[in-house]
CSV table of N, CA and C and ligand atoms in Angstrom, one decimal:
chain,number,residue,atom,x,y,z
N,1,MET,N,129.4,84.5,150.2
N,1,MET,CA,129.7,84.9,148.8
N,1,MET,C,130.8,86.0,148.8
N,2,PRO,N,131.8,85.9,148.0
N,2,PRO,CA,132.9,86.9,147.9
N,2,PRO,C,132.3,88.3,147.7
N,3,SER,N,132.8,89.3,148.4
N,3,SER,CA,132.3,90.6,148.3
N,3,SER,C,132.4,91.1,146.9
N,4,GLY,N,131.4,91.9,146.4
N,4,GLY,CA,131.4,92.4,145.1
N,4,GLY,C,130.8,91.5,144.0
N,5,LEU,N,130.3,90.4,144.4
N,5,LEU,CA,129.7,89.5,143.5
N,5,LEU,C,128.3,89.2,143.8
N,6,ILE,N,127.4,89.2,142.9
N,6,ILE,CA,126.0,88.9,143.1
N,6,ILE,C,125.5,87.8,142.1
N,7,VAL,N,124.5,87.1,142.5
N,7,VAL,CA,123.9,86.1,141.6
N,7,VAL,C,122.5,86.6,141.2
N,8,LYS,N,122.2,86.8,139.9
N,8,LYS,CA,120.8,87.1,139.5
N,8,LYS,C,120.5,86.5,138.2
N,9,SER,N,119.3,86.7,137.7
N,9,SER,CA,118.9,86.1,136.5
N,9,SER,C,119.8,86.6,135.3
N,10,SER,N,120.0,85.6,134.3
N,10,SER,CA,120.9,85.9,133.2
N,10,SER,C,120.2,85.5,131.9
N,11,ASP,N,120.6,86.2,130.8
N,11,ASP,CA,120.0,85.9,129.5
N,11,ASP,C,120.6,84.6,129.0
N,12,ILE,N,121.8,84.3,129.5
N,12,ILE,CA,122.5,83.1,128.9
N,12,ILE,C,121.8,81.8,129.5
N,13,HIS,N,121.6,81.8,130.8
N,13,HIS,CA,121.1,80.6,131.5
N,13,HIS,C,120.4,81.1,132.7
N,14,ALA,N,119.6,80.3,133.3
N,14,ALA,CA,118.7,80.8,134.4
N,14,ALA,C,119.3,81.9,135.3
N,15,ALA,N,120.5,81.6,135.8
N,15,ALA,CA,121.1,82.6,136.7
N,15,ALA,C,122.5,82.7,136.3
N,16,GLY,N,123.1,83.9,136.7
N,16,GLY,CA,124.5,84.2,136.4
N,16,GLY,C,125.1,84.9,137.5
N,17,CYS,N,126.4,85.1,137.4
N,17,CYS,CA,127.2,85.8,138.5
N,17,CYS,C,127.7,87.1,137.9
N,18,TYR,N,127.4,88.2,138.7
N,18,TYR,CA,127.8,89.5,138.2
N,18,TYR,C,128.7,90.2,139.2
N,19,THR,N,129.5,91.1,138.7
N,19,THR,CA,130.3,91.9,139.6
N,19,THR,C,129.6,93.3,139.8
N,20,THR,N,129.7,93.7,141.1
N,20,THR,CA,129.0,95.0,141.4
N,20,THR,C,130.1,96.1,141.4
N,21,ARG,N,131.3,95.7,141.1
N,21,ARG,CA,132.3,96.8,141.0
N,21,ARG,C,133.4,96.4,139.9
N,22,PRO,N,134.2,97.4,139.5
N,22,PRO,CA,135.1,97.1,138.4
N,22,PRO,C,136.2,96.1,138.9
N,23,ILE,N,136.6,95.3,138.0
N,23,ILE,CA,137.6,94.3,138.3
N,23,ILE,C,138.8,94.5,137.3
N,24,ARG,N,140.0,94.4,137.8
N,24,ARG,CA,141.2,94.6,137.0
N,24,ARG,C,141.6,93.3,136.4
N,25,LYS,N,142.1,93.4,135.1
N,25,LYS,CA,142.6,92.2,134.4
N,25,LYS,C,143.6,91.5,135.3
N,26,GLY,N,143.5,90.1,135.3
N,26,GLY,CA,144.5,89.3,136.0
N,26,GLY,C,144.1,89.1,137.5
N,27,ARG,N,143.1,89.7,138.0
N,27,ARG,CA,142.7,89.5,139.4
N,27,ARG,C,142.0,88.2,139.6
N,28,ARG,N,142.4,87.5,140.7
N,28,ARG,CA,141.6,86.3,141.0
N,28,ARG,C,140.3,86.8,141.6
N,29,ILE,N,139.2,86.3,141.1
N,29,ILE,CA,137.9,86.8,141.5
N,29,ILE,C,137.3,86.0,142.6
N,30,CYS,N,137.4,84.7,142.4
N,30,CYS,CA,136.9,83.8,143.4
N,30,CYS,C,137.4,82.4,143.2
N,31,GLU,N,137.1,81.5,144.1
N,31,GLU,CA,137.6,80.1,143.9
N,31,GLU,C,136.4,79.2,143.6
N,32,TYR,N,136.6,78.2,142.8
N,32,TYR,CA,135.5,77.2,142.5
N,32,TYR,C,135.5,76.2,143.7
N,33,THR,N,134.5,76.4,144.6
N,33,THR,CA,134.5,75.6,145.8
N,33,THR,C,133.4,74.6,145.7
N,34,GLY,N,133.6,73.6,146.6
N,34,GLY,CA,132.6,72.5,146.7
N,34,GLY,C,133.3,71.2,147.2
N,35,PRO,N,132.4,70.2,147.5
N,35,PRO,CA,133.0,68.9,147.9
N,35,PRO,C,133.8,68.3,146.7
N,36,ARG,N,134.8,67.6,147.1
N,36,ARG,CA,135.7,67.0,146.1
N,36,ARG,C,135.5,65.5,146.1
N,37,MET,N,135.5,64.8,144.9
N,37,MET,CA,135.3,63.4,144.9
N,37,MET,C,135.9,62.9,143.6
N,38,PRO,N,136.1,61.5,143.6
N,38,PRO,CA,136.6,60.9,142.3
N,38,PRO,C,135.5,61.0,141.2
N,39,LYS,N,135.9,61.2,140.0
N,39,LYS,CA,134.9,61.4,138.9
N,39,LYS,C,133.9,60.3,138.8
N,40,PRO,N,134.4,59.0,138.9
N,40,PRO,CA,133.4,57.9,138.8
N,40,PRO,C,132.3,58.0,139.8
N,41,GLU,N,132.6,58.5,141.0
N,41,GLU,CA,131.6,58.6,142.1
N,41,GLU,C,130.6,59.7,141.7
N,42,ALA,N,131.1,60.8,141.2
N,42,ALA,CA,130.2,61.9,140.8
N,42,ALA,C,129.3,61.5,139.6
N,43,ASP,N,129.9,60.7,138.7
N,43,ASP,CA,129.1,60.2,137.5
N,43,ASP,C,128.0,59.3,138.0
N,44,LYS,N,128.2,58.5,139.0
N,44,LYS,CA,127.2,57.7,139.6
N,44,LYS,C,126.1,58.5,140.3
N,45,ARG,N,126.6,59.4,141.1
N,45,ARG,CA,125.7,60.3,141.8
N,45,ARG,C,124.7,61.1,140.9
N,46,TYR,N,125.2,61.5,139.8
N,46,TYR,CA,124.4,62.4,138.9
N,46,TYR,C,124.0,61.8,137.6
N,47,ALA,N,124.0,60.4,137.6
N,47,ALA,CA,123.7,59.7,136.3
N,47,ALA,C,122.5,60.2,135.7
N,48,ASP,N,121.4,60.5,136.4
N,48,ASP,CA,120.2,60.8,135.8
N,48,ASP,C,119.9,62.3,135.9
N,49,ARG,N,120.9,63.1,136.1
N,49,ARG,CA,120.7,64.6,136.2
N,49,ARG,C,121.3,65.3,135.0
N,50,TYR,N,120.6,66.2,134.3
N,50,TYR,CA,121.1,66.8,133.2
N,50,TYR,C,122.1,68.0,133.5
N,51,VAL,N,121.7,68.7,134.6
N,51,VAL,CA,122.6,69.8,135.0
N,51,VAL,C,123.4,69.4,136.2
N,52,THR,N,124.7,69.5,136.0
N,52,THR,CA,125.6,69.3,137.1
N,52,THR,C,126.6,70.5,137.1
N,53,TYR,N,127.3,70.6,138.2
N,53,TYR,CA,128.3,71.6,138.4
N,53,TYR,C,129.7,71.1,138.7
N,54,LEU,N,130.0,70.0,138.0
N,54,LEU,CA,131.3,69.3,138.2
N,54,LEU,C,132.4,70.0,137.5
N,55,PHE,N,133.6,70.2,138.2
N,55,PHE,CA,134.7,70.8,137.6
N,55,PHE,C,135.9,69.9,137.8
N,56,GLY,N,136.5,69.3,136.7
N,56,GLY,CA,137.6,68.4,136.8
N,56,GLY,C,138.9,69.1,137.1
N,57,TYR,N,139.7,68.5,137.9
N,57,TYR,CA,141.0,69.1,138.2
N,57,TYR,C,142.1,68.0,138.4
N,58,GLY,N,143.3,68.4,138.6
N,58,GLY,CA,144.4,67.4,138.8
N,58,GLY,C,144.5,66.7,137.4
N,59,ALA,N,144.6,65.4,137.5
N,59,ALA,CA,144.8,64.6,136.3
N,59,ALA,C,143.4,64.4,135.7
N,60,LYS,N,142.4,65.2,136.1
N,60,LYS,CA,141.0,65.1,135.6
N,60,LYS,C,140.3,63.9,136.1
N,61,ASP,N,140.9,63.2,137.1
N,61,ASP,CA,140.2,62.0,137.7
N,61,ASP,C,139.4,62.4,138.9
N,62,MET,N,139.6,63.7,139.3
N,62,MET,CA,138.9,64.2,140.5
N,62,MET,C,138.0,65.4,140.0
N,63,VAL,N,136.9,65.6,140.7
N,63,VAL,CA,136.0,66.7,140.4
N,63,VAL,C,135.6,67.5,141.7
N,64,ILE,N,135.4,68.7,141.4
N,64,ILE,CA,134.8,69.5,142.5
N,64,ILE,C,133.3,69.6,142.2
N,65,ASP,N,132.5,69.3,143.1
N,65,ASP,CA,131.0,69.4,142.9
N,65,ASP,C,130.6,70.8,143.4
N,66,GLY,N,130.5,71.7,142.4
N,66,GLY,CA,130.3,73.1,142.7
N,66,GLY,C,129.3,73.4,143.7
N,67,PHE,N,129.7,74.2,144.7
N,67,PHE,CA,128.7,74.7,145.7
N,67,PHE,C,129.3,76.0,146.2
N,68,GLY,N,128.7,77.1,145.7
N,68,GLY,CA,129.2,78.4,146.0
N,68,GLY,C,129.0,79.3,144.8
N,69,THR,N,129.6,80.5,144.9
N,69,THR,CA,129.3,81.5,143.8
N,69,THR,C,129.8,81.1,142.4
N,70,ALA,N,130.9,80.5,142.3
N,70,ALA,CA,131.5,80.2,141.0
N,70,ALA,C,130.6,79.3,140.2
N,71,MET,N,129.8,78.4,140.9
N,71,MET,CA,129.0,77.5,140.1
N,71,MET,C,127.9,78.2,139.3
N,72,PHE,N,127.7,79.5,139.6
N,72,PHE,CA,126.6,80.2,138.9
N,72,PHE,C,127.2,80.9,137.7
N,73,MET,N,128.5,80.9,137.5
N,73,MET,CA,129.1,81.5,136.3
N,73,MET,C,128.8,80.7,135.1
N,74,ASN,N,128.3,81.4,134.1
N,74,ASN,CA,127.9,80.7,132.8
N,74,ASN,C,129.0,80.6,131.9
N,75,HIS,N,128.8,79.6,130.9
N,75,HIS,CA,129.8,79.5,129.8
N,75,HIS,C,129.5,80.6,128.8
N,76,CYS,N,130.6,81.1,128.2
N,76,CYS,CA,130.4,82.0,127.1
N,76,CYS,C,131.6,81.8,126.1
N,77,CYS,N,131.3,81.9,124.8
N,77,CYS,CA,132.3,81.7,123.8
N,77,CYS,C,133.2,83.0,123.7
N,78,GLU,N,132.8,84.0,124.3
N,78,GLU,CA,133.6,85.2,124.3
N,78,GLU,C,133.8,85.6,125.8
N,79,PRO,N,134.6,84.9,126.5
N,79,PRO,CA,134.7,85.0,128.0
N,79,PRO,C,135.4,86.2,128.5
N,80,ASN,N,135.1,86.7,129.6
N,80,ASN,CA,135.8,87.7,130.3
N,80,ASN,C,136.6,87.2,131.5
N,81,CYS,N,136.5,85.9,131.7
N,81,CYS,CA,137.3,85.2,132.8
N,81,CYS,C,137.8,83.9,132.2
N,82,GLU,N,138.8,83.4,133.0
N,82,GLU,CA,139.3,82.0,132.7
N,82,GLU,C,139.5,81.4,134.0
N,83,THR,N,139.7,80.1,134.0
N,83,THR,CA,140.0,79.4,135.3
N,83,THR,C,141.5,79.0,135.3
N,84,GLU,N,142.1,79.0,136.4
N,84,GLU,CA,143.4,78.5,136.6
N,84,GLU,C,143.5,77.6,137.8
N,85,GLU,N,144.4,76.6,137.7
N,85,GLU,CA,144.5,75.6,138.8
N,85,GLU,C,145.9,75.8,139.5
N,86,GLU,N,145.8,75.8,140.8
N,86,GLU,CA,147.0,75.9,141.6
N,86,GLU,C,146.9,75.0,142.8
N,87,ASP,N,147.8,74.0,142.9
N,87,ASP,CA,147.7,73.1,144.0
N,87,ASP,C,146.3,72.5,144.2
N,88,GLU,N,145.8,72.0,143.1
N,88,GLU,CA,144.5,71.4,143.1
N,88,GLU,C,143.3,72.3,143.5
N,89,ARG,N,143.5,73.6,143.4
N,89,ARG,CA,142.4,74.5,143.7
N,89,ARG,C,142.2,75.3,142.4
N,90,ILE,N,140.9,75.5,142.1
N,90,ILE,CA,140.5,76.2,140.9
N,90,ILE,C,140.1,77.7,141.2
N,91,PHE,N,140.7,78.6,140.5
N,91,PHE,CA,140.4,80.0,140.7
N,91,PHE,C,139.8,80.6,139.4
N,92,VAL,N,138.9,81.5,139.5
N,92,VAL,CA,138.4,82.3,138.4
N,92,VAL,C,139.2,83.6,138.3
N,93,VAL,N,139.8,83.9,137.1
N,93,VAL,CA,140.6,85.0,137.0
N,93,VAL,C,140.1,85.9,135.9
N,94,ALA,N,140.2,87.2,136.0
N,94,ALA,CA,139.7,88.2,135.0
N,94,ALA,C,140.7,88.2,133.8
N,95,LEU,N,140.1,88.0,132.6
N,95,LEU,CA,140.9,88.0,131.4
N,95,LEU,C,141.1,89.5,130.9
N,96,ARG,N,140.3,90.4,131.3
N,96,ARG,CA,140.4,91.8,130.9
N,96,ARG,C,139.8,92.6,132.0
N,97,ASP,N,140.0,93.9,131.9
N,97,ASP,CA,139.3,94.9,132.8
N,97,ASP,C,137.8,94.8,132.6
N,98,MET,N,137.1,94.8,133.7
N,98,MET,CA,135.7,94.7,133.7
N,98,MET,C,135.0,95.9,134.4
N,99,ALA,N,133.8,96.3,133.9
N,99,ALA,CA,133.1,97.3,134.5
N,99,ALA,C,132.1,96.7,135.5
N,100,ALA,N,131.7,97.5,136.5
N,100,ALA,CA,130.6,97.1,137.4
N,100,ALA,C,129.4,96.7,136.6
N,101,GLY,N,128.8,95.6,137.0
N,101,GLY,CA,127.5,95.2,136.4
N,101,GLY,C,127.7,94.1,135.3
N,102,GLU,N,128.9,93.8,134.9
N,102,GLU,CA,129.2,92.8,133.9
N,102,GLU,C,128.9,91.4,134.5
N,103,GLU,N,128.4,90.5,133.6
N,103,GLU,CA,128.2,89.1,134.0
N,103,GLU,C,129.6,88.5,133.8
N,104,LEU,N,130.0,87.7,134.8
N,104,LEU,CA,131.3,86.9,134.7
N,104,LEU,C,131.1,85.6,134.0
N,105,VAL,N,131.8,85.4,132.9
N,105,VAL,CA,131.6,84.1,132.2
N,105,VAL,C,133.0,83.6,131.8
N,106,TYR,N,133.1,82.3,131.7
N,106,TYR,CA,134.3,81.7,131.2
N,106,TYR,C,133.9,80.5,130.3
N,107,GLU,N,134.9,80.0,129.6
N,107,GLU,CA,134.7,78.9,128.7
N,107,GLU,C,134.7,77.6,129.5
N,108,TYR,N,133.7,76.8,129.4
N,108,TYR,CA,133.6,75.6,130.2
N,108,TYR,C,134.6,74.5,129.7
N,109,ASN,N,134.8,74.5,128.4
N,109,ASN,CA,135.8,73.5,127.8
N,109,ASN,C,135.4,72.1,128.3
N,110,LEU,N,134.2,71.7,128.2
N,110,LEU,CA,133.7,70.4,128.7
N,110,LEU,C,134.4,69.3,128.0
N,111,TRP,N,134.5,68.2,128.6
N,111,TRP,CA,135.1,67.0,128.1
N,111,TRP,C,134.5,65.8,128.8
N,112,ASP,N,134.6,64.6,128.2
N,112,ASP,CA,134.2,63.4,128.8
N,112,ASP,C,132.8,63.5,129.4
N,113,SER,N,131.9,64.0,128.6
N,113,SER,CA,130.5,64.1,129.0
N,113,SER,C,129.7,63.0,128.5
N,114,ASP,N,128.7,62.5,129.2
N,114,ASP,CA,127.8,61.5,128.7
N,114,ASP,C,126.8,62.1,127.8
N,115,GLU,N,126.6,63.4,127.8
N,115,GLU,CA,125.6,64.0,126.9
N,115,GLU,C,126.1,64.0,125.5
N,116,ALA,N,125.2,63.8,124.5
N,116,ALA,CA,125.5,63.8,123.1
N,116,ALA,C,125.9,65.3,122.7
N,117,THR,N,125.2,66.2,123.3
N,117,THR,CA,125.5,67.6,122.9
N,117,THR,C,125.5,68.4,124.2
N,118,GLN,N,126.1,69.6,124.1
N,118,GLN,CA,126.1,70.6,125.2
N,118,GLN,C,126.0,71.9,124.5
N,119,ASP,N,124.8,72.2,124.0
N,119,ASP,CA,124.7,73.4,123.2
N,119,ASP,C,124.9,74.7,124.0
N,120,CYS,N,125.5,75.7,123.2
N,120,CYS,CA,125.8,77.0,123.8
N,120,CYS,C,124.8,78.0,123.3
N,121,PHE,N,124.3,78.8,124.2
N,121,PHE,CA,123.3,79.8,123.8
N,121,PHE,C,123.8,81.2,124.2
N,122,CYS,N,125.1,81.4,124.2
N,122,CYS,CA,125.7,82.6,124.6
N,122,CYS,C,125.3,83.8,123.7
N,123,GLY,N,125.0,83.5,122.4
N,123,GLY,CA,124.5,84.5,121.5
N,123,GLY,C,125.6,85.4,121.0
N,124,LYS,N,126.9,85.1,121.2
N,124,LYS,CA,127.9,86.0,120.7
N,124,LYS,C,128.1,85.7,119.2
N,125,PRO,N,128.6,86.7,118.4
N,125,PRO,CA,128.8,86.5,117.0
N,125,PRO,C,129.7,85.3,116.7
N,126,ASN,N,130.7,85.1,117.5
N,126,ASN,CA,131.6,84.0,117.3
N,126,ASN,C,131.3,82.7,118.1
N,127,CYS,N,130.0,82.6,118.5
N,127,CYS,CA,129.6,81.4,119.3
N,127,CYS,C,129.9,80.1,118.6
N,128,ARG,N,130.6,79.2,119.3
N,128,ARG,CA,130.9,77.9,118.7
N,128,ARG,C,129.8,77.0,118.7
N,129,GLY,N,128.7,77.3,119.4
N,129,GLY,CA,127.5,76.5,119.4
N,129,GLY,C,127.6,75.3,120.4
N,130,THR,N,128.7,75.2,121.0
N,130,THR,CA,128.8,74.1,122.0
N,130,THR,C,129.7,74.5,123.2
N,131,MET,N,129.5,73.9,124.3
N,131,MET,CA,130.3,74.2,125.5
N,131,MET,C,131.5,73.2,125.6
N,132,PHE,N,131.6,72.3,124.6
N,132,PHE,CA,132.7,71.3,124.7
N,132,PHE,C,134.0,72.0,124.3
N,133,ALA,N,135.1,71.5,124.9
N,133,ALA,CA,136.4,72.0,124.5
N,133,ALA,C,136.7,71.6,123.1
N,134,ALA,N,137.5,72.4,122.4
N,134,ALA,CA,137.8,72.2,121.0
N,134,ALA,C,138.4,70.7,120.8
N,135,ALA,N,139.2,70.3,121.7
N,135,ALA,CA,139.8,68.9,121.6
N,135,ALA,C,138.7,67.9,121.7
N,136,GLU,N,137.7,68.2,122.6
N,136,GLU,CA,136.5,67.2,122.7
N,136,GLU,C,135.7,67.2,121.5
N,137,VAL,N,135.5,68.3,120.8
N,137,VAL,CA,134.7,68.3,119.6
N,137,VAL,C,135.4,67.5,118.5
N,138,GLU,N,136.8,67.6,118.5
N,138,GLU,CA,137.6,66.9,117.5
N,138,GLU,C,137.5,65.4,117.8
N,139,ARG,N,137.6,65.0,119.1
N,139,ARG,CA,137.5,63.6,119.5
N,139,ARG,C,136.2,63.0,119.0
N,140,ARG,N,135.1,63.8,119.2
N,140,ARG,CA,133.8,63.3,118.9
N,140,ARG,C,133.6,63.2,117.4
N,141,GLU,N,134.2,64.1,116.6
N,141,GLU,CA,134.1,64.1,115.2
N,141,GLU,C,134.8,62.8,114.6
N,142,LYS,N,135.9,62.5,115.2
N,142,LYS,CA,136.7,61.3,114.8
N,142,LYS,C,135.8,60.1,115.1
N,143,LEU,N,135.1,60.0,116.2
N,143,LEU,CA,134.3,58.9,116.5
N,143,LEU,C,133.2,58.7,115.5
N,144,VAL,N,132.6,59.8,115.1
N,144,VAL,CA,131.5,59.8,114.2
N,144,VAL,C,132.0,59.3,112.8
N,145,LYS,N,133.2,59.8,112.4
N,145,LYS,CA,133.8,59.3,111.2
N,145,LYS,C,134.1,57.8,111.2
N,146,LYS,N,134.5,57.3,112.3
N,146,LYS,CA,134.7,55.9,112.4
N,146,LYS,C,133.5,55.1,112.3
N,147,GLY,N,132.3,55.8,112.3
N,147,GLY,CA,131.1,55.1,112.2
N,147,GLY,C,130.5,54.6,113.5
N,148,GLN,N,131.0,55.1,114.6
N,148,GLN,CA,130.3,54.7,115.8
N,148,GLN,C,129.0,55.5,116.0
N,149,SER,N,128.0,54.8,116.4
N,149,SER,CA,126.7,55.5,116.5
N,149,SER,C,126.6,56.1,117.9
N,150,ARG,N,127.3,55.5,118.9
N,150,ARG,CA,127.2,56.0,120.2
N,150,ARG,C,128.5,56.7,120.6
N,151,ILE,N,128.3,57.8,121.3
N,151,ILE,CA,129.5,58.4,121.9
N,151,ILE,C,129.5,58.2,123.4
N,152,SER,N,130.5,57.7,123.9
N,152,SER,CA,130.6,57.5,125.3
N,152,SER,C,131.9,58.0,125.8
M,201,ZN,ZN1,128.6,80.4,122.6
């Protein structure tokens, strides 16, 4: 585990990732690590599992199957981190200065999920109620308007 980070229970979801020391805005905190595979292979592997830690990258046809500290970071609609991609590697970066003890959270911006909903329980006043990306919410709303009963 990268130094200065710990995993412990969280109010948002079972476990979360916290910093034990202050972090400056713009700092790369850690990398989203894990085995890499084509998305269809991951979908097959996790077809019957509700919780996965897949992170799409590149042209979104590949995923990282999260294994490491970053997979414990929860989604929040008022994030203090964001993810950035460089040379097909995903890094978690601080969006603002943080104090020791803060839980590290970023917006998942989920897309292309088989789940009908991905509810958010971050509890922030501006909570969007979903972990889907804005574009994904729009896409789904259009499908509903077209009268499709199933979203896939
Ligand atoms: Zn939320």
